[in-house]
PDB file of C-alpha atoms in Angstrom:
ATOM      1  CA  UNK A   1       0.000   0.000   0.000  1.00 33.00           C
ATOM      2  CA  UNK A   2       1.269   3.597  -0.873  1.00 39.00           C
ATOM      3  CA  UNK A   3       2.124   5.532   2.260  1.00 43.00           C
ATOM      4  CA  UNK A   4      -0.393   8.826   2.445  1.00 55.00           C
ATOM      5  CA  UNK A   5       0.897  12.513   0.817  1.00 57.00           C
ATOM      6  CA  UNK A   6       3.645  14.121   2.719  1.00 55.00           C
ATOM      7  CA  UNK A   7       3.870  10.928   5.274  1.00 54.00           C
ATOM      8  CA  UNK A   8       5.277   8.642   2.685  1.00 55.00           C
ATOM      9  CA  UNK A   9       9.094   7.369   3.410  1.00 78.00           C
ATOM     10  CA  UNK A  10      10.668   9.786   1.240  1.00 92.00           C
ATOM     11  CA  UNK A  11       9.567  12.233   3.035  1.00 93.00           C
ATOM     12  CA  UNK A  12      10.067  11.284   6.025  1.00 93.00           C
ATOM     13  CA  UNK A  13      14.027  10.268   5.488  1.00 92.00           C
ATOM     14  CA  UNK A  14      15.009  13.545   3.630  1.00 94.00           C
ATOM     15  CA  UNK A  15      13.621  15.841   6.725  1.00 95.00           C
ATOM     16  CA  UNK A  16      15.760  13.023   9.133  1.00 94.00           C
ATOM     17  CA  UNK A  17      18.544  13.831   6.412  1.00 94.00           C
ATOM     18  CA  UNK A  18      17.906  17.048   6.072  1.00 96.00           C
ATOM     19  CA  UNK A  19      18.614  16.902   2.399  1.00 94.00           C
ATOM     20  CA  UNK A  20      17.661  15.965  -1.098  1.00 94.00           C
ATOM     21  CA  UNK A  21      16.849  15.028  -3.650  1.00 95.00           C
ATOM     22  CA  UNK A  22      13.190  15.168  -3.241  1.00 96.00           C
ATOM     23  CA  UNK A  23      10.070  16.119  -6.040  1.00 97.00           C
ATOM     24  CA  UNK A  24       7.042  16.425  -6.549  1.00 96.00           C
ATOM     25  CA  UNK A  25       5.974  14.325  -9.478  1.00 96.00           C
ATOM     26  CA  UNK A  26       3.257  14.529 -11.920  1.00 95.00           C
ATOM     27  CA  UNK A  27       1.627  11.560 -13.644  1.00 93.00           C
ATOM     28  CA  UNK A  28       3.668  13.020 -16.695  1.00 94.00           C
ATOM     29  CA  UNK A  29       7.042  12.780 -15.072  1.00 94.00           C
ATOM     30  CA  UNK A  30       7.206  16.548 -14.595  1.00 94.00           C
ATOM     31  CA  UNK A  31       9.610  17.078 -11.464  1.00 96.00           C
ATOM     32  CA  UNK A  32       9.650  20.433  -9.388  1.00 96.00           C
ATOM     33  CA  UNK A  33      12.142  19.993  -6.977  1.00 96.00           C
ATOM     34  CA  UNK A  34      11.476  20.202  -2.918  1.00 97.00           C
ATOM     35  CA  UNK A  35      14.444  22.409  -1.710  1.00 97.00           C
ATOM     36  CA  UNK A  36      14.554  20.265   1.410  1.00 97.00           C
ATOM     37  CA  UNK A  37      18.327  21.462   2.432  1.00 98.00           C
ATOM     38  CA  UNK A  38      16.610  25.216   2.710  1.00 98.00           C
ATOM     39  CA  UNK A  39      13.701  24.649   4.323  1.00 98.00           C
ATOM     40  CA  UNK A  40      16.135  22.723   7.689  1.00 98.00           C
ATOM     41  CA  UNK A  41      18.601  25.263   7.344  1.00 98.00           C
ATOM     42  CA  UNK A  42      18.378  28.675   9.510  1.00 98.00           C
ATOM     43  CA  UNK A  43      15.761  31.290   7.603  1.00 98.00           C
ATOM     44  CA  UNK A  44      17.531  32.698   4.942  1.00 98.00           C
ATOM     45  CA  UNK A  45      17.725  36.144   3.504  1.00 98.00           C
ATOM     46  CA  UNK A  46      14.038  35.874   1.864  1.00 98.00           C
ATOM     47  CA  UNK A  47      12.643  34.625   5.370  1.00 98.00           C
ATOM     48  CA  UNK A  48      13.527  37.541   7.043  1.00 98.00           C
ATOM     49  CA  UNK A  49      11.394  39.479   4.981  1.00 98.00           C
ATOM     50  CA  UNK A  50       8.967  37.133   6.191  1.00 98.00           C
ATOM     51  CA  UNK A  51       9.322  37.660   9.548  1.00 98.00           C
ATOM     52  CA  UNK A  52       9.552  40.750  10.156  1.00 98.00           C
ATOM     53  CA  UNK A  53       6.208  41.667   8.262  1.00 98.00           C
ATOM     54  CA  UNK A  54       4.807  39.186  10.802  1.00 98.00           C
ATOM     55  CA  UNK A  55       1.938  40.811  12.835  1.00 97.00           C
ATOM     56  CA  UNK A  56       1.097  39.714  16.648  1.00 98.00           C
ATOM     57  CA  UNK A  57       0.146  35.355  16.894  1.00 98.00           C
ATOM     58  CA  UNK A  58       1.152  33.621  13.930  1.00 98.00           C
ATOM     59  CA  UNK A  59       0.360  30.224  12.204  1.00 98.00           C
ATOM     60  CA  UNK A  60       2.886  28.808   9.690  1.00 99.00           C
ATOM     61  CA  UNK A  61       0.405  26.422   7.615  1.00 98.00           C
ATOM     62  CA  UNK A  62       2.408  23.716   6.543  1.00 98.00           C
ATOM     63  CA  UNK A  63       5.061  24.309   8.278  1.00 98.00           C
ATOM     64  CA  UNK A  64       7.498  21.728   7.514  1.00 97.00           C
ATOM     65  CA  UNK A  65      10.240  21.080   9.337  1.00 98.00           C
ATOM     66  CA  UNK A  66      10.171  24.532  11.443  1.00 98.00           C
ATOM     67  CA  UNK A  67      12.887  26.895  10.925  1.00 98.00           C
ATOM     68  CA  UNK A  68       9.768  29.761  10.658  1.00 98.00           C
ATOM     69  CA  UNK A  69       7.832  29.108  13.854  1.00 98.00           C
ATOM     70  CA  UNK A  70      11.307  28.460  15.414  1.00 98.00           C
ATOM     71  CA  UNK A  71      12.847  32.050  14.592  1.00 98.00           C
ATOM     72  CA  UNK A  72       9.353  33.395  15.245  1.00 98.00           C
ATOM     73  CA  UNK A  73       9.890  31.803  18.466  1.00 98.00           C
ATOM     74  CA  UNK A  74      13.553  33.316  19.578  1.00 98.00           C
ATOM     75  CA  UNK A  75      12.020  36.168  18.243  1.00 97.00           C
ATOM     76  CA  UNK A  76       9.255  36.242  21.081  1.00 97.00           C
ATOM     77  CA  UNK A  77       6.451  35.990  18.691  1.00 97.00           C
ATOM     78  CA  UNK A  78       3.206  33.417  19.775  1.00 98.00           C
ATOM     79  CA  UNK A  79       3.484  31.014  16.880  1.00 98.00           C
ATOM     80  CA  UNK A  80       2.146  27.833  16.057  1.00 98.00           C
ATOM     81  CA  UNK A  81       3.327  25.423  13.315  1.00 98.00           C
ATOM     82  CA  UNK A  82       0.675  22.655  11.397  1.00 98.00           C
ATOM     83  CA  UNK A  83       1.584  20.106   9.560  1.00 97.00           C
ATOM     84  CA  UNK A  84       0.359  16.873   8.335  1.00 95.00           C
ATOM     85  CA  UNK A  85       3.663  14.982   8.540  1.00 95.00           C
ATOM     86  CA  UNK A  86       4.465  13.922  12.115  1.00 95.00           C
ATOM     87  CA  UNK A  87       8.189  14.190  11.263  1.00 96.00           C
ATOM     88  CA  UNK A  88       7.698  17.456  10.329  1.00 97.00           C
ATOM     89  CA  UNK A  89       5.786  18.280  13.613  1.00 98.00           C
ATOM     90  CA  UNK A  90       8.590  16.413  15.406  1.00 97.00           C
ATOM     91  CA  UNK A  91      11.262  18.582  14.082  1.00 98.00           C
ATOM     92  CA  UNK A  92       9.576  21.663  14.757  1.00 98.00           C
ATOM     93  CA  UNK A  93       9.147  21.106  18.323  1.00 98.00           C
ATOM     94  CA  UNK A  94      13.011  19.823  18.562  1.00 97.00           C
ATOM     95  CA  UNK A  95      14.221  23.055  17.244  1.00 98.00           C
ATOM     96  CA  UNK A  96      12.296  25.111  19.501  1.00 98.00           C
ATOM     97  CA  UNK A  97       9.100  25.771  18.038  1.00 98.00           C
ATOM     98  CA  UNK A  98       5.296  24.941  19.040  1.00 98.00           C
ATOM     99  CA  UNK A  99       3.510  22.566  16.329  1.00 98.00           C
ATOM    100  CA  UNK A 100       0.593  20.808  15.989  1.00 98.00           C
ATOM    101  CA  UNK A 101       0.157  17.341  13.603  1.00 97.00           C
ATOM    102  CA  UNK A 102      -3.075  19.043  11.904  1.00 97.00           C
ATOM    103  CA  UNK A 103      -4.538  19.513   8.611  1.00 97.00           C
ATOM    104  CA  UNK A 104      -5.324  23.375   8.081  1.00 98.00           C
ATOM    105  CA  UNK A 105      -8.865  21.733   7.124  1.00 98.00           C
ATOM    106  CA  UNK A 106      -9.196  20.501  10.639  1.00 98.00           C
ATOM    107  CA  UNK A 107     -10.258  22.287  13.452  1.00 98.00           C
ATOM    108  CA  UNK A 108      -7.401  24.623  14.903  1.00 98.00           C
ATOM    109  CA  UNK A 109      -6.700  26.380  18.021  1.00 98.00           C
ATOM    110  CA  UNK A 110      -7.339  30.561  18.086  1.00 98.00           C
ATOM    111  CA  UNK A 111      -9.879  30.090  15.044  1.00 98.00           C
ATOM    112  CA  UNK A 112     -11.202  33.674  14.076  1.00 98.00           C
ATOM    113  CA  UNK A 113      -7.683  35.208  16.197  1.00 98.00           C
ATOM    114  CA  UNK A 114      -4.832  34.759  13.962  1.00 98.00           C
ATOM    115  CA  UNK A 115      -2.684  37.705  13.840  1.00 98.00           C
ATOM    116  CA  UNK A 116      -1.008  36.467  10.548  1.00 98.00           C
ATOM    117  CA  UNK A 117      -0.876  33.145   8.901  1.00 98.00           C
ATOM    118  CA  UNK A 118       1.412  32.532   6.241  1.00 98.00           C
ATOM    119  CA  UNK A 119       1.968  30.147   3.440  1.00 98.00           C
ATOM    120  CA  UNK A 120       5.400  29.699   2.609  1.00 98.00           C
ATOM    121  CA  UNK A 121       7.328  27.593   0.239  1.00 98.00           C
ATOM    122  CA  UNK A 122       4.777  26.670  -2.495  1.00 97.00           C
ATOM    123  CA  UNK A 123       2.201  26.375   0.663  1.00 98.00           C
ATOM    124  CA  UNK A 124      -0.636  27.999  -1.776  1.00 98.00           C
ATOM    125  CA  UNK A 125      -0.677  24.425  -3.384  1.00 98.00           C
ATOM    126  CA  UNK A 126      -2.301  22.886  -0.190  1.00 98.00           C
ATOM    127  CA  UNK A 127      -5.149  20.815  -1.438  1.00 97.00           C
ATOM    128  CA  UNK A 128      -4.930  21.666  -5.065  1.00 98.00           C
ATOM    129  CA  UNK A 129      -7.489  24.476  -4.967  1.00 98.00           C
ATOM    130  CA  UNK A 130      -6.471  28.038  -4.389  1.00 98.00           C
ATOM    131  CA  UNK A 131      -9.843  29.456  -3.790  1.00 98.00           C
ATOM    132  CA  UNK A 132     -10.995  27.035  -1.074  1.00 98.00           C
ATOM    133  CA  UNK A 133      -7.341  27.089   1.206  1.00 98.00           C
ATOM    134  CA  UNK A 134      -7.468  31.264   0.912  1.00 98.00           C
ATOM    135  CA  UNK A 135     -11.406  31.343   2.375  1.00 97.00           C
ATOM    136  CA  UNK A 136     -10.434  28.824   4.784  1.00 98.00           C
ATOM    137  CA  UNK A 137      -7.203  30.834   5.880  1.00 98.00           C
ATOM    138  CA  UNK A 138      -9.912  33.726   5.980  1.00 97.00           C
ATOM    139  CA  UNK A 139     -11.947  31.961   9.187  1.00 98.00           C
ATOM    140  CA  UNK A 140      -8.576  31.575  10.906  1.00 98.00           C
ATOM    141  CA  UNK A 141      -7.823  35.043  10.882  1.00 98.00           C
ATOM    142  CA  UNK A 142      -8.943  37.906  12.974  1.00 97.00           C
ATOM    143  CA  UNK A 143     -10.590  40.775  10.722  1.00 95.00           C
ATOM    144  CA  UNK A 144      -7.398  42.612  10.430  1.00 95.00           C
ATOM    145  CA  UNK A 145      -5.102  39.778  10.123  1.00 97.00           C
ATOM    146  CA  UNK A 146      -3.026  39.512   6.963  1.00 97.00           C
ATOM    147  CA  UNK A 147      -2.083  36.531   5.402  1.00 98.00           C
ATOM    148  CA  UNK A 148       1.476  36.159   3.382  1.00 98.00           C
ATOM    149  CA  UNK A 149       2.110  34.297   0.418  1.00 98.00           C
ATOM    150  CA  UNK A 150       5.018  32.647  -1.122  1.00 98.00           C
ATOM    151  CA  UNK A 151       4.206  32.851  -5.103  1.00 98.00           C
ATOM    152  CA  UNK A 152       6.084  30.888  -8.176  1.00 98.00           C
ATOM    153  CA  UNK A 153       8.550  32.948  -9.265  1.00 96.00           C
ATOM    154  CA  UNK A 154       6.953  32.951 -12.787  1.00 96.00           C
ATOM    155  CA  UNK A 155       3.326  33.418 -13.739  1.00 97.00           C
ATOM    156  CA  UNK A 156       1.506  30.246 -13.911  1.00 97.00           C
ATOM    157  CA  UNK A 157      -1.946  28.748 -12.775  1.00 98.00           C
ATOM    158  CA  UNK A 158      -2.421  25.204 -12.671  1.00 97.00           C
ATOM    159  CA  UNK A 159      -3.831  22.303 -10.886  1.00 97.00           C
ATOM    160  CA  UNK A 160      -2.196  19.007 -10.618  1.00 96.00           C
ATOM    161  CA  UNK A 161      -2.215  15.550  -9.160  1.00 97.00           C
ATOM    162  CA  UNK A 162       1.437  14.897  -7.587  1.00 96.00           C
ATOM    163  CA  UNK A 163       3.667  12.485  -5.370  1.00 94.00           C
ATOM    164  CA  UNK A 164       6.405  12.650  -3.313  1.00 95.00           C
ATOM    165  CA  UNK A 165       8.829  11.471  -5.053  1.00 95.00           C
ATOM    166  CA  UNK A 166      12.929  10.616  -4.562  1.00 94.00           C
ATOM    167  CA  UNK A 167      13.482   8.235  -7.572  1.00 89.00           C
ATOM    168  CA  UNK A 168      12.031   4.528  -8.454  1.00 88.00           C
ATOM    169  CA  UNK A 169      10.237   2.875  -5.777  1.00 84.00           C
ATOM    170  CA  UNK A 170      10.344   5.986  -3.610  1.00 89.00           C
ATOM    171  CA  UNK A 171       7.565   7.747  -4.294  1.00 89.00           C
ATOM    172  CA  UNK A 172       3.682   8.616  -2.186  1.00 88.00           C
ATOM    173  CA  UNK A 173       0.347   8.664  -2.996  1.00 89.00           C
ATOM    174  CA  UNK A 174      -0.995  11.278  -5.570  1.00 93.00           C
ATOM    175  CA  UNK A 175      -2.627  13.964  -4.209  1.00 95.00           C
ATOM    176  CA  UNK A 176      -3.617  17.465  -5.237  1.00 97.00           C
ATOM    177  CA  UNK A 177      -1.543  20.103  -5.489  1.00 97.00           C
ATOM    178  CA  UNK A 178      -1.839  23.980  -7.367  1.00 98.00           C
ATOM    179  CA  UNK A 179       0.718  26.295  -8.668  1.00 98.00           C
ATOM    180  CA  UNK A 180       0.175  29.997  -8.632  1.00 98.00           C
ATOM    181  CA  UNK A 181       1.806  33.313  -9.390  1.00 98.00           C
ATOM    182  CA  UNK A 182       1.522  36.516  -8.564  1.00 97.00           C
ATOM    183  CA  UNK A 183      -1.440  37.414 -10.752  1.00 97.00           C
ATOM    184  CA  UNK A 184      -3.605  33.855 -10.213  1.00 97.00           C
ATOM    185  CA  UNK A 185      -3.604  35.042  -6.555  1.00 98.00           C
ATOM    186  CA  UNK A 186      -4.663  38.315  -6.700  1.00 96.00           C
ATOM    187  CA  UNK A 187      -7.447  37.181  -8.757  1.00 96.00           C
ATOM    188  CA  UNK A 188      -7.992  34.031  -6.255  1.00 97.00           C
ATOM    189  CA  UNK A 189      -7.662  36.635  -3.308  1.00 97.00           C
ATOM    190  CA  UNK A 190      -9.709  38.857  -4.617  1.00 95.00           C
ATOM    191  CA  UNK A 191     -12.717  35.909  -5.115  1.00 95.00           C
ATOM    192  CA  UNK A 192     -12.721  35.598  -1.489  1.00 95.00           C
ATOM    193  CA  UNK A 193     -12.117  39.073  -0.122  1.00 95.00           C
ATOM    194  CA  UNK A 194      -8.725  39.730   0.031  1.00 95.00           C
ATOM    195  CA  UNK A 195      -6.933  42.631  -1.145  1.00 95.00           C
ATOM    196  CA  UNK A 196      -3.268  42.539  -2.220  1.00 96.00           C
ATOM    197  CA  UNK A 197      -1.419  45.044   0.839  1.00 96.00           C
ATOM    198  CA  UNK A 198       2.410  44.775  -1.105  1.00 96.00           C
ATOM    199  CA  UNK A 199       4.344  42.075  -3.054  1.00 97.00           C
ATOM    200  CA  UNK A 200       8.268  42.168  -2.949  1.00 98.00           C
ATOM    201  CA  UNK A 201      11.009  39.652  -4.098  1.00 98.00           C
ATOM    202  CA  UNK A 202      14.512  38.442  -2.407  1.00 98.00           C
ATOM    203  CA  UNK A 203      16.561  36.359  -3.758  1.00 97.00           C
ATOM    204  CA  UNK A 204      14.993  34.948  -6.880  1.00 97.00           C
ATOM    205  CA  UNK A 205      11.277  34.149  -4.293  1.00 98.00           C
ATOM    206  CA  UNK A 206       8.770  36.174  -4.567  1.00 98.00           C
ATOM    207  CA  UNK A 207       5.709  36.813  -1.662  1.00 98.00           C
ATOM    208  CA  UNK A 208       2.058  38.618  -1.423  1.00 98.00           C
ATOM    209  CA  UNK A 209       0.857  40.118   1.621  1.00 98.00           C
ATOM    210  CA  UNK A 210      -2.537  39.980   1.727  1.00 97.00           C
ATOM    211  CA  UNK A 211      -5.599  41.826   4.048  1.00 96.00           C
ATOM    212  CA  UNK A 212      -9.730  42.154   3.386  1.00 89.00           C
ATOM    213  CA  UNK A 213     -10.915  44.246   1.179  1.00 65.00           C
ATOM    214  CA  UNK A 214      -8.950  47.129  -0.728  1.00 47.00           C
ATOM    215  CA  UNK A 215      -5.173  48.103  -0.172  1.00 46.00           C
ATOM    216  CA  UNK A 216      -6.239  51.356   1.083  1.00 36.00           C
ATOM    217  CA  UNK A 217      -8.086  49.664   4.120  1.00 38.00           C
ATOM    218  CA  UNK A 218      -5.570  47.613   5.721  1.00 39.00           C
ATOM    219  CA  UNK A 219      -2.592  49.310   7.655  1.00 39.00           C
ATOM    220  CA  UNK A 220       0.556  47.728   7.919  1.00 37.00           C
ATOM    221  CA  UNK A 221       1.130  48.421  11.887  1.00 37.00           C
TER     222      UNK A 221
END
């Protein structure tokens, strides 16, 4: 039996390994690479621009293996990591953060409270449909919470079904996944509510803060 998405053994050994190679693979063979060595090193350039745009409590959705919630947490920032893999939740909480083995679908802690919530590292692609992950991030949130978004670094908008994948034999269950840039969100956002606040880019990633309603009506404290 194939092991569930994001739980499967490939997975699991590259965040124990803290490195590569790891995809995710389409039906087709496409590959987009998982940049696993990034995401357990320290925050980079690009995730400081990430954290300090965060706002009051914050929930990293699909956290991974933590190095967000953790430097949110030296930082002295209330945050809370979920993720579906419990390796992933394992790490977090080894490194210093707070983390919770949840789907973003499930019922969470501080629903309606969120200061910020933020999507990082393809995170948009959680459950294969834009639309229904930004209204659901919209019930976590207080009314003035803002939500940021990691983009593709080009402009595309597509839907796919995907594994885990780290060569023959090593590979998870297909599951749905999305790609979006900078434009598909703003008009996903705006579907739901959301207003675009700023976009910037560092380092080759590029990110969307997002608030209700228009730009003008949501302050950047």
């Amino acid at each position: 039996m194939t092991a569930p998405a994001w739980q499967a053994d490939p997975y699991t050994d590259a965040l124990r390994t803290e490195r590569g190679p790891l995809f995710l693979r389409r039906p087709d063979g496409w590959l987009l690479p998982l940049d696993v060595e990034r995401w357990c090193a320290e925050p980079d350039d690009a995730d400081r621009t990430v954290l300090d745009r965060c706002r009051g409590a914050v929930l990293d959705i699909g956290c991974g293996p933590g190095r967000l919630v953790a430097a949110l947490a030296v930082r002295g920032r209330p945050a809370l990591g979920i993720d579906v893999s419990p390796e992933a939740v394992a790490r977090t909480t080894r490194i210093g953060g707070s983390a919770l083995r949840r789907s973003v679908f499930d019922p969470l802690p501080r629903e309606g409270a969120w200061d910020t919530a933020l999507l990082i590292d393809g995170n948009i692609g959680i459950g294969g449909d834009p639309v229904a992950l930004l209204a659901r991030t919209g019930e976590l949130l207080s009314m003035r919470g803002g939500l940021i978004v990691e983009t593709a670094p080009v402009e595309v908008d597509e839907r796919a079904e995907v594994r885990v994948f780290a060569g023959p034999g090593a590979e998870g269950a297909l599951f749905p996944w999305a790609r979006v840039g900078a434009g598909a969100l703003r008009r996903y956002a705006g579907a739901v509510g959301w207003g675009v606040v700023e976009s910037w880019e560092s380092t080759g990633r590029c990110f969307v803060r997002l608030g209700r309603g228009s730009p003008s009506l949501v302050p950047f404290p």
